[in-house]
mmCIF file of C-alpha atoms in Angstrom:
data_model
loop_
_atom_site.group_PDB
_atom_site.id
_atom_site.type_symbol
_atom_site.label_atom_id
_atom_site.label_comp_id
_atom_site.label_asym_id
_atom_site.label_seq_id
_atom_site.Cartn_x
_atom_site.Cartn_y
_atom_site.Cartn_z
ATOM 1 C CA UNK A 1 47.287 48.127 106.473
ATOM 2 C CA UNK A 2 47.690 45.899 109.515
ATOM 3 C CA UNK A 3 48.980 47.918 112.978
ATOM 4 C CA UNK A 4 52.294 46.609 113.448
ATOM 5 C CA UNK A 5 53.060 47.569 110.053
ATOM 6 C CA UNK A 6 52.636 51.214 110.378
ATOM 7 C CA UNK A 7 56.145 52.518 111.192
ATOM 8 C CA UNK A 8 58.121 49.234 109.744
ATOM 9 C CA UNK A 9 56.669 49.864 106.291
ATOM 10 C CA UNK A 10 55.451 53.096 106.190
ATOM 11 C CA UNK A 11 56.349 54.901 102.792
ATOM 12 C CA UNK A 12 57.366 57.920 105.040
ATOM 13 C CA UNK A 13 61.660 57.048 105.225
ATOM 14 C CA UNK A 14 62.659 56.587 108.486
ATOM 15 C CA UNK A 15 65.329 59.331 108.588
ATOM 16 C CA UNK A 16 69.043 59.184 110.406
ATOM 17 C CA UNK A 17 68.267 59.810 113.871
ATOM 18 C CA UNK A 18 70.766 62.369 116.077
ATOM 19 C CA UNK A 19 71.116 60.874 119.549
ATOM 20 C CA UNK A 20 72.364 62.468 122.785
ATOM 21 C CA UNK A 21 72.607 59.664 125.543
ATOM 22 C CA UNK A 22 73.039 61.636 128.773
ATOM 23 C CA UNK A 23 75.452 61.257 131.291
ATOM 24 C CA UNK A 24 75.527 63.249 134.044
ATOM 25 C CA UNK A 25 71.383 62.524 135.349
ATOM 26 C CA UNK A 26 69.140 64.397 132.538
ATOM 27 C CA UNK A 27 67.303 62.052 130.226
ATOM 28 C CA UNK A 28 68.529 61.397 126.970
ATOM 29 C CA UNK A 29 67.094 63.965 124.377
ATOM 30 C CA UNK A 30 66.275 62.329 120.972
ATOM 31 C CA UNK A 31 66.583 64.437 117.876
ATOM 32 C CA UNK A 32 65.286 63.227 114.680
ATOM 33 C CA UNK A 33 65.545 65.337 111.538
ATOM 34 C CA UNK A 34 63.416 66.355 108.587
ATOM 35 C CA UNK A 35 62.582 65.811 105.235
ATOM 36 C CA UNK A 36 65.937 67.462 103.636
ATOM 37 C CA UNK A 37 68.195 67.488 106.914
ATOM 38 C CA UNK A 38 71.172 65.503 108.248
ATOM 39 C CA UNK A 39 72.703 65.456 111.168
ATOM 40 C CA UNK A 40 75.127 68.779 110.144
ATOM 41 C CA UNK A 41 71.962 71.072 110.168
ATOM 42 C CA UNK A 42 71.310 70.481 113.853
ATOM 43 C CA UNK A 43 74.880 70.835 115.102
ATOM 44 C CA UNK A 44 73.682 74.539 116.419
ATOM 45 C CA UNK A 45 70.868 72.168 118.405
ATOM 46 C CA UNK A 46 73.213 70.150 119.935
ATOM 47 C CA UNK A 47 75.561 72.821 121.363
ATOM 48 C CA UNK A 48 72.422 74.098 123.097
ATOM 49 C CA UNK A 49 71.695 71.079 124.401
ATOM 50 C CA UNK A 50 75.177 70.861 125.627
ATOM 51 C CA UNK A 51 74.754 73.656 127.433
ATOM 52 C CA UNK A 52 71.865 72.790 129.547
ATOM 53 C CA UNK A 53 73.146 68.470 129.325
ATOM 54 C CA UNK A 54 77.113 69.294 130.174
ATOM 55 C CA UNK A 55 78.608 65.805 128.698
ATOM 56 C CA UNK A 56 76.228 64.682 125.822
ATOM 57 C CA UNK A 57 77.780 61.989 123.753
ATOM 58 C CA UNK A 58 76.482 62.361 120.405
ATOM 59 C CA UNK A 59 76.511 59.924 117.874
ATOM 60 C CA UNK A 60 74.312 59.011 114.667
ATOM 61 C CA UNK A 61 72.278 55.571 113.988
ATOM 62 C CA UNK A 62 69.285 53.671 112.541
ATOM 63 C CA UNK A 63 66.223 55.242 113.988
ATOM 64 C CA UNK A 64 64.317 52.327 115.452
ATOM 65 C CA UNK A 65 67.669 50.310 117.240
ATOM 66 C CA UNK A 66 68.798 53.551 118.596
ATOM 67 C CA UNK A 67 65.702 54.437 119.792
ATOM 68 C CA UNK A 68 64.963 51.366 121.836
ATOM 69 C CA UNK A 69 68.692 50.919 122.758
ATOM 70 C CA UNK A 70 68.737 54.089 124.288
ATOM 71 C CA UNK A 71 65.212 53.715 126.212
ATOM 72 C CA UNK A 72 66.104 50.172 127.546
ATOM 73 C CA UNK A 73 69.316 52.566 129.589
ATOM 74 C CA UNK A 74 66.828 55.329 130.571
ATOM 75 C CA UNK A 75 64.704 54.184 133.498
ATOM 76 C CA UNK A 76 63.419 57.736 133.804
ATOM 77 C CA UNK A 77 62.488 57.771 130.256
ATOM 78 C CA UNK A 78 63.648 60.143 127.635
ATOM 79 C CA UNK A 79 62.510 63.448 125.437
ATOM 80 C CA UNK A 80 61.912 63.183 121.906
ATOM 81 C CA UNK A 81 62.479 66.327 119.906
ATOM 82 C CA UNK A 82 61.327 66.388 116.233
ATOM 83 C CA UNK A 83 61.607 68.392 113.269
ATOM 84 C CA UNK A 84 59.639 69.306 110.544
ATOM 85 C CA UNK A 85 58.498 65.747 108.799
ATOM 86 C CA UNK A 86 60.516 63.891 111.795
ATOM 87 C CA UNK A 87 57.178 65.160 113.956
ATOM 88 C CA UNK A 88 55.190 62.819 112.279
ATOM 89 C CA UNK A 89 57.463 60.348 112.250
ATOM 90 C CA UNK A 90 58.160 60.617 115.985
ATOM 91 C CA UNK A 91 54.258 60.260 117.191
ATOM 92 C CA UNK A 92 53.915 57.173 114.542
ATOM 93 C CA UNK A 93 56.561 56.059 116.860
ATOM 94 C CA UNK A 94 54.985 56.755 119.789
ATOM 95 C CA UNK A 95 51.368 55.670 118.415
ATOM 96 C CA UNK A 96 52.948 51.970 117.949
ATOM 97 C CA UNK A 97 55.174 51.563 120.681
ATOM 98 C CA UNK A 98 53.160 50.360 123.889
ATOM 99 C CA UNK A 99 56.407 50.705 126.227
ATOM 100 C CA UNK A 100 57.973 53.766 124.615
ATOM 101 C CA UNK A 101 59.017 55.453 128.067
ATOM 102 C CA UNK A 102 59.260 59.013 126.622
ATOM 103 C CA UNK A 103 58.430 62.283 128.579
ATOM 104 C CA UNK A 104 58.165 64.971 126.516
ATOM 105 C CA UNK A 105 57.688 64.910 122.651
ATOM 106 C CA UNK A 106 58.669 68.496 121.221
ATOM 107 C CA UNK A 107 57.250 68.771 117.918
ATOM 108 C CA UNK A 108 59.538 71.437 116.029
ATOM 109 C CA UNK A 109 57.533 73.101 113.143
ATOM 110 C CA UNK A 110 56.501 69.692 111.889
ATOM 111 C CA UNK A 111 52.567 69.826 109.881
ATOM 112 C CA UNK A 112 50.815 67.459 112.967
ATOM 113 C CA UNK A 113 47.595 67.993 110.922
ATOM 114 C CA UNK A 114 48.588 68.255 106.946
ATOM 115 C CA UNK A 115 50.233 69.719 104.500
ATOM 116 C CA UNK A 116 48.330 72.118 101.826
ATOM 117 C CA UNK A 117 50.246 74.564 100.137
ATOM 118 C CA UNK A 118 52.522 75.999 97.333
ATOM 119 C CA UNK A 119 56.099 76.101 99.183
ATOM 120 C CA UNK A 120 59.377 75.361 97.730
ATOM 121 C CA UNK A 121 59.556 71.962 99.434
ATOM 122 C CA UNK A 122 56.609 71.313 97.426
ATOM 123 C CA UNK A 123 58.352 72.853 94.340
ATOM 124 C CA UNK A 124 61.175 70.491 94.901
ATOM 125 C CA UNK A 125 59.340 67.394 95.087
ATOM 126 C CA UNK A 126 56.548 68.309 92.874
ATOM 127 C CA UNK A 127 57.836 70.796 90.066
ATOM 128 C CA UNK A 128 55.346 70.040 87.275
ATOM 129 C CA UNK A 129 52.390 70.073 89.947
ATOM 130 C CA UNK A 130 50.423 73.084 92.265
ATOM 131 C CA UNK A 131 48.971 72.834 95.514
ATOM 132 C CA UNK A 132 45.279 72.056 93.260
ATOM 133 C CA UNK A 133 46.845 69.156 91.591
ATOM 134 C CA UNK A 134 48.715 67.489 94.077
ATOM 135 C CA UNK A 135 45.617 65.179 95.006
ATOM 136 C CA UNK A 136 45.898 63.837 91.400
ATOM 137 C CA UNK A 137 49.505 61.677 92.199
ATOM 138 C CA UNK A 138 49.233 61.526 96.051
ATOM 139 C CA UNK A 139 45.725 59.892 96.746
ATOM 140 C CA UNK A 140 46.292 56.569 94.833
ATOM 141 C CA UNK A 141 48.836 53.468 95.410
ATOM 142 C CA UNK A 142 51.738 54.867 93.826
ATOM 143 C CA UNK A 143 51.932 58.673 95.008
ATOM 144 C CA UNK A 144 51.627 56.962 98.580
ATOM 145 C CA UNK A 145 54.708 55.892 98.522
ATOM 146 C CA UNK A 146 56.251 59.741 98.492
ATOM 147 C CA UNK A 147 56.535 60.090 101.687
ATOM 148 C CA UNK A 148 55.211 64.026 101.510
ATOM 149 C CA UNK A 149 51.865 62.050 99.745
ATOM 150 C CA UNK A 150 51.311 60.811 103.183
ATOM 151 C CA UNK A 151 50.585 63.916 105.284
ATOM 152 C CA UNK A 152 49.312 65.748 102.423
ATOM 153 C CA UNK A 153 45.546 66.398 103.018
ATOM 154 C CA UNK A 154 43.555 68.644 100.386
ATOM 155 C CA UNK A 155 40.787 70.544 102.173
ATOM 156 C CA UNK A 156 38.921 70.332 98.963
ATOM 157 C CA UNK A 157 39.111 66.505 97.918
ATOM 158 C CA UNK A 158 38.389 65.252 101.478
ATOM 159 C CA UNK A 159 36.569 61.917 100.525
ATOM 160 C CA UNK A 160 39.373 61.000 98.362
ATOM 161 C CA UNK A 161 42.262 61.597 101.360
ATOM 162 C CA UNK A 162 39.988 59.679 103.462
ATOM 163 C CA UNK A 163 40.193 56.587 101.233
ATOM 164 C CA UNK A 164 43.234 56.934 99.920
ATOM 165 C CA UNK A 165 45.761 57.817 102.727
ATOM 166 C CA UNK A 166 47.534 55.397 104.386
ATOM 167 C CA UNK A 167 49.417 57.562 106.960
ATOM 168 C CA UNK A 168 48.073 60.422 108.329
ATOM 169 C CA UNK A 169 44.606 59.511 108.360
ATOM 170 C CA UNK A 170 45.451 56.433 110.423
ATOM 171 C CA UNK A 171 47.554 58.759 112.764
ATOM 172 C CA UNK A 172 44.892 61.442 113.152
ATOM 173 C CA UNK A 173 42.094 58.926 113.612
ATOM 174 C CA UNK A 174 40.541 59.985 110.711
ATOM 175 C CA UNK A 175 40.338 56.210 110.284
ATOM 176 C CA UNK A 176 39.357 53.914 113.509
ATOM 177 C CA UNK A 177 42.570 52.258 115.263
ATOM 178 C CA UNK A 178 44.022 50.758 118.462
ATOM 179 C CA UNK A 179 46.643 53.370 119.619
ATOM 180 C CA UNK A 180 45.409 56.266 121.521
ATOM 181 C CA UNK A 181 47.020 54.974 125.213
ATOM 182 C CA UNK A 182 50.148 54.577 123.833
ATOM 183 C CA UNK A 183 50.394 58.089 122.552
ATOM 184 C CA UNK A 184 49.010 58.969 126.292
ATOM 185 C CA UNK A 185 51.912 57.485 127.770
ATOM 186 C CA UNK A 186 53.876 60.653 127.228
ATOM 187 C CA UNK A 187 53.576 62.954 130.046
ATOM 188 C CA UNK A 188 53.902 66.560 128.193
ATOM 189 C CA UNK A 189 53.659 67.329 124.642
ATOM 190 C CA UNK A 190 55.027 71.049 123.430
ATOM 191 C CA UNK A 191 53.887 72.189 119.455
ATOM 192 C CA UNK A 192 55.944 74.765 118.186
ATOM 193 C CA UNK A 193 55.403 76.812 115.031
ATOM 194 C CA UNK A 194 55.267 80.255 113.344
ATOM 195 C CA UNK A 195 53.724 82.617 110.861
ATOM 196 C CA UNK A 196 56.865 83.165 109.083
ATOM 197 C CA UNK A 197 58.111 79.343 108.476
ATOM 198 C CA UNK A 198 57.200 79.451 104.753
ATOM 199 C CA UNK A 199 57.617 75.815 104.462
ATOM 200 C CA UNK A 200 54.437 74.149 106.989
ATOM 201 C CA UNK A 201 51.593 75.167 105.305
ATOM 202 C CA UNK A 202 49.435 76.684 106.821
ATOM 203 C CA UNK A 203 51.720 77.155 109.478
ATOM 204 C CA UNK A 204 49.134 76.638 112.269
ATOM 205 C CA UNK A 205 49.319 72.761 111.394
ATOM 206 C CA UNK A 206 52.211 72.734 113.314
ATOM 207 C CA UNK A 207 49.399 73.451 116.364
ATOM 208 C CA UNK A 208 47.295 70.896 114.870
ATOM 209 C CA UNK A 209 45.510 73.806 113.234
ATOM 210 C CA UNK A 210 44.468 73.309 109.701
ATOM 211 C CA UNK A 211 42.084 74.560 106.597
ATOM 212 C CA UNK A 212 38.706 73.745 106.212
ATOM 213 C CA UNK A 213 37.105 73.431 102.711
ATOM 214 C CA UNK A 214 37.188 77.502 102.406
ATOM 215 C CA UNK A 215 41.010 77.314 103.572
ATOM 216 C CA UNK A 216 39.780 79.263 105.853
ATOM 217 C CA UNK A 217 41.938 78.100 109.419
ATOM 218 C CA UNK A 218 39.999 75.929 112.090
ATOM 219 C CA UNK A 219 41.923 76.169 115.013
ATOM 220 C CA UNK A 220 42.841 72.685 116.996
ATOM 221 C CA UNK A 221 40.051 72.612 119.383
ATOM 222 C CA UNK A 222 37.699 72.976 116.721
ATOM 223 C CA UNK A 223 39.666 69.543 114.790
ATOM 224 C CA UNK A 224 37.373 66.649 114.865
ATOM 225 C CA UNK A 225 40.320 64.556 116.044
ATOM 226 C CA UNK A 226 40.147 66.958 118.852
ATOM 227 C CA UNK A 227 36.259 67.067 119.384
ATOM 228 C CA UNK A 228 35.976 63.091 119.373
ATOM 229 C CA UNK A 229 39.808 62.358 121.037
ATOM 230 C CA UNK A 230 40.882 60.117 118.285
ATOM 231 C CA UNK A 231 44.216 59.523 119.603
ATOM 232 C CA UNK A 232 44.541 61.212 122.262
ATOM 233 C CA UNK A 233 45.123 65.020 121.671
ATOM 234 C CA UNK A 234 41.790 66.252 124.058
ATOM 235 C CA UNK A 235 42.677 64.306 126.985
ATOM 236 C CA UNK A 236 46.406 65.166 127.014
ATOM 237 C CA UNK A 237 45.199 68.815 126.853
ATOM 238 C CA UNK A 238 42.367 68.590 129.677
ATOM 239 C CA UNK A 239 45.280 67.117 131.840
ATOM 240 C CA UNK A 240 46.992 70.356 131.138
ATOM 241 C CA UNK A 241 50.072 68.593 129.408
ATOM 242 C CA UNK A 242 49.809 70.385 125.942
ATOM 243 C CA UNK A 243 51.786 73.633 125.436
ATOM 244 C CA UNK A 244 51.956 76.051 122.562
ATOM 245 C CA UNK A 245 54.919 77.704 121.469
ATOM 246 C CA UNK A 246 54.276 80.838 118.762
ATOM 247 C CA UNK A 247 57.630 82.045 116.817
ATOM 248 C CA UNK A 248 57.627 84.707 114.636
ATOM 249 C CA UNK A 249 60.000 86.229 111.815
ATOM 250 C CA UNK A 250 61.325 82.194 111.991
ATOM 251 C CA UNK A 251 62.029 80.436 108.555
ATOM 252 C CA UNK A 252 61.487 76.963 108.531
ATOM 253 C CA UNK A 253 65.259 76.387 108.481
ATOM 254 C CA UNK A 254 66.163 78.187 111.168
ATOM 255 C CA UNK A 255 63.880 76.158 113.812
ATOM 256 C CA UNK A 256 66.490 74.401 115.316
ATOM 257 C CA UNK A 257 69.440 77.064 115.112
ATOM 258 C CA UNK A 258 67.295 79.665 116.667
ATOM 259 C CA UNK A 259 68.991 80.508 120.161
ATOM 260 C CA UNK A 260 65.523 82.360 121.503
ATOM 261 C CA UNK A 261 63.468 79.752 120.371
ATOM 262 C CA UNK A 262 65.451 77.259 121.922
ATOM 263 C CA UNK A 263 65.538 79.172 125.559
ATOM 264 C CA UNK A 264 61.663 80.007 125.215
ATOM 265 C CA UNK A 265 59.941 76.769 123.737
ATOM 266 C CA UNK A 266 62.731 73.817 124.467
ATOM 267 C CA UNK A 267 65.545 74.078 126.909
ATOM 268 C CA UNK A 268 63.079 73.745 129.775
ATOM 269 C CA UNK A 269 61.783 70.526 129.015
ATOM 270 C CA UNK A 270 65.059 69.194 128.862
ATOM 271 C CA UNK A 271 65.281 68.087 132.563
#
């Protein structure tokens, strides 16, 4: 897969993006959505934001135009804030774009790391297949173009998600590539997750935590994207710009309609 062709052809859909252009001197906040949401499900989100950004204009457009519309007005730069499959989606973004101009990145209970489990997403996509069989459609030329195929990553069939991803592998480094300063360029980057999401499995992926071949959790230090700084993950946290945000008794759908979790992990990045 050549580099430019990453987000422009990725089988992962690039979703409706919700845009606040800001008014009244915040930057803009940029909200993109997840695998089964639309811009109603984060209408709670926005009258947060509101709150804290008196005189948001919201409106609703194709991701990559509004994106660099609304960065070519923000000389400050702007905050991305992404949900769920929209996480990965976002840092493909920013892993491509060498002038992206965003501050913060908020990753909202989105699997940085993987996806490995039985969860009714999967059941929804998947209902003749288990979390054991999965590998069977995803790692080959066809189930890559699913976009959940792309982030999935079997702890036990590791060779074949090596060779056979064409998404997150790239992302994570897993497989050499040209990107890590341009993911640098953000100045803060906040991971927030939960126990009790159901959905992100395991739900520390959404810390860049994830299973080794025992499923038993390595935690995101301990990630050897993290040990050898694949793209960028170790030096953003040695410059102190990586912070952690633990939810519980939080179902994956209620992320982004969540009042504390919105004053505790979000609102004050927003600035």
């Amino acid at each position: 897969m050549k580099t430019p062709q990453m987000i422009r052809d990725s089988p992962v859909p690039l979703l409706l993006l919700l845009t606040g252009v800001c008014i009244n001197g915040y930057k803009p906040v940029i909200i993109v959505h997840g695998l089964f949401d639309g811009p109603k499900e984060f209408k709670t989100m926005f009258r947060y934001i509101n709150k804290v950004h008196p005189g948001t204009e919201v409106k609703v457009q194709g991701f990559r135009k509004a994106f660099d519309d609304i960065v070519q007005k923000a000389p400050d730069g702007v905050h991305l804030l992404c949900f769920s499959q929209g996480g990965l989606i976002c840092r493909a973004l920013l892993s491509m774009a060498p002038d992206h101009k965003v501050h913060t990145f908020i990753s909202l209970s989105s699997p940085q790391a993987g996806q490995y489990g039985n969860t009714e997403y999967l059941k929804r996509v998947f209902p003749d297949f288990v979390k054991k069989t999965v590998f069977r459609f995803c790692y080959n030329r066809v189930g890559q173009k699913v976009s959940i195929c792309d982030y999935w990553n079997d702890p036990h069939h590791r060779s074949r998600y090596l060779q056979s991803n064409s998404f997150l592998a790239l992302l994570n480094g897993d497989r050499p590539h040209a990107w890590r300063e341009n993911f640098l360029r953000i100045k803060k980057l906040v991971l927030i997750g939960g126990p009790d999401d159901g959905v992100i499995t395991p739900w520390q992926s959404s810390h860049f935590g994830f299973y080794d071949s025992n499923e038993t959790i390595v935690e995101m230090r301990n990630q050897e994207f993290y040990r050898n700084d694949t793209f960028g993950l170790k030096t953003l946290n040695a410059r102190g710009d990586v912070s952690m945000c633990l939810h519980s008794g939080v179902k994956h759908v209620q992320w982004h309609s969540n009042y504390t979790v919105f004053r505790s992990c979000i609102e004050k990045w927003l600035t």
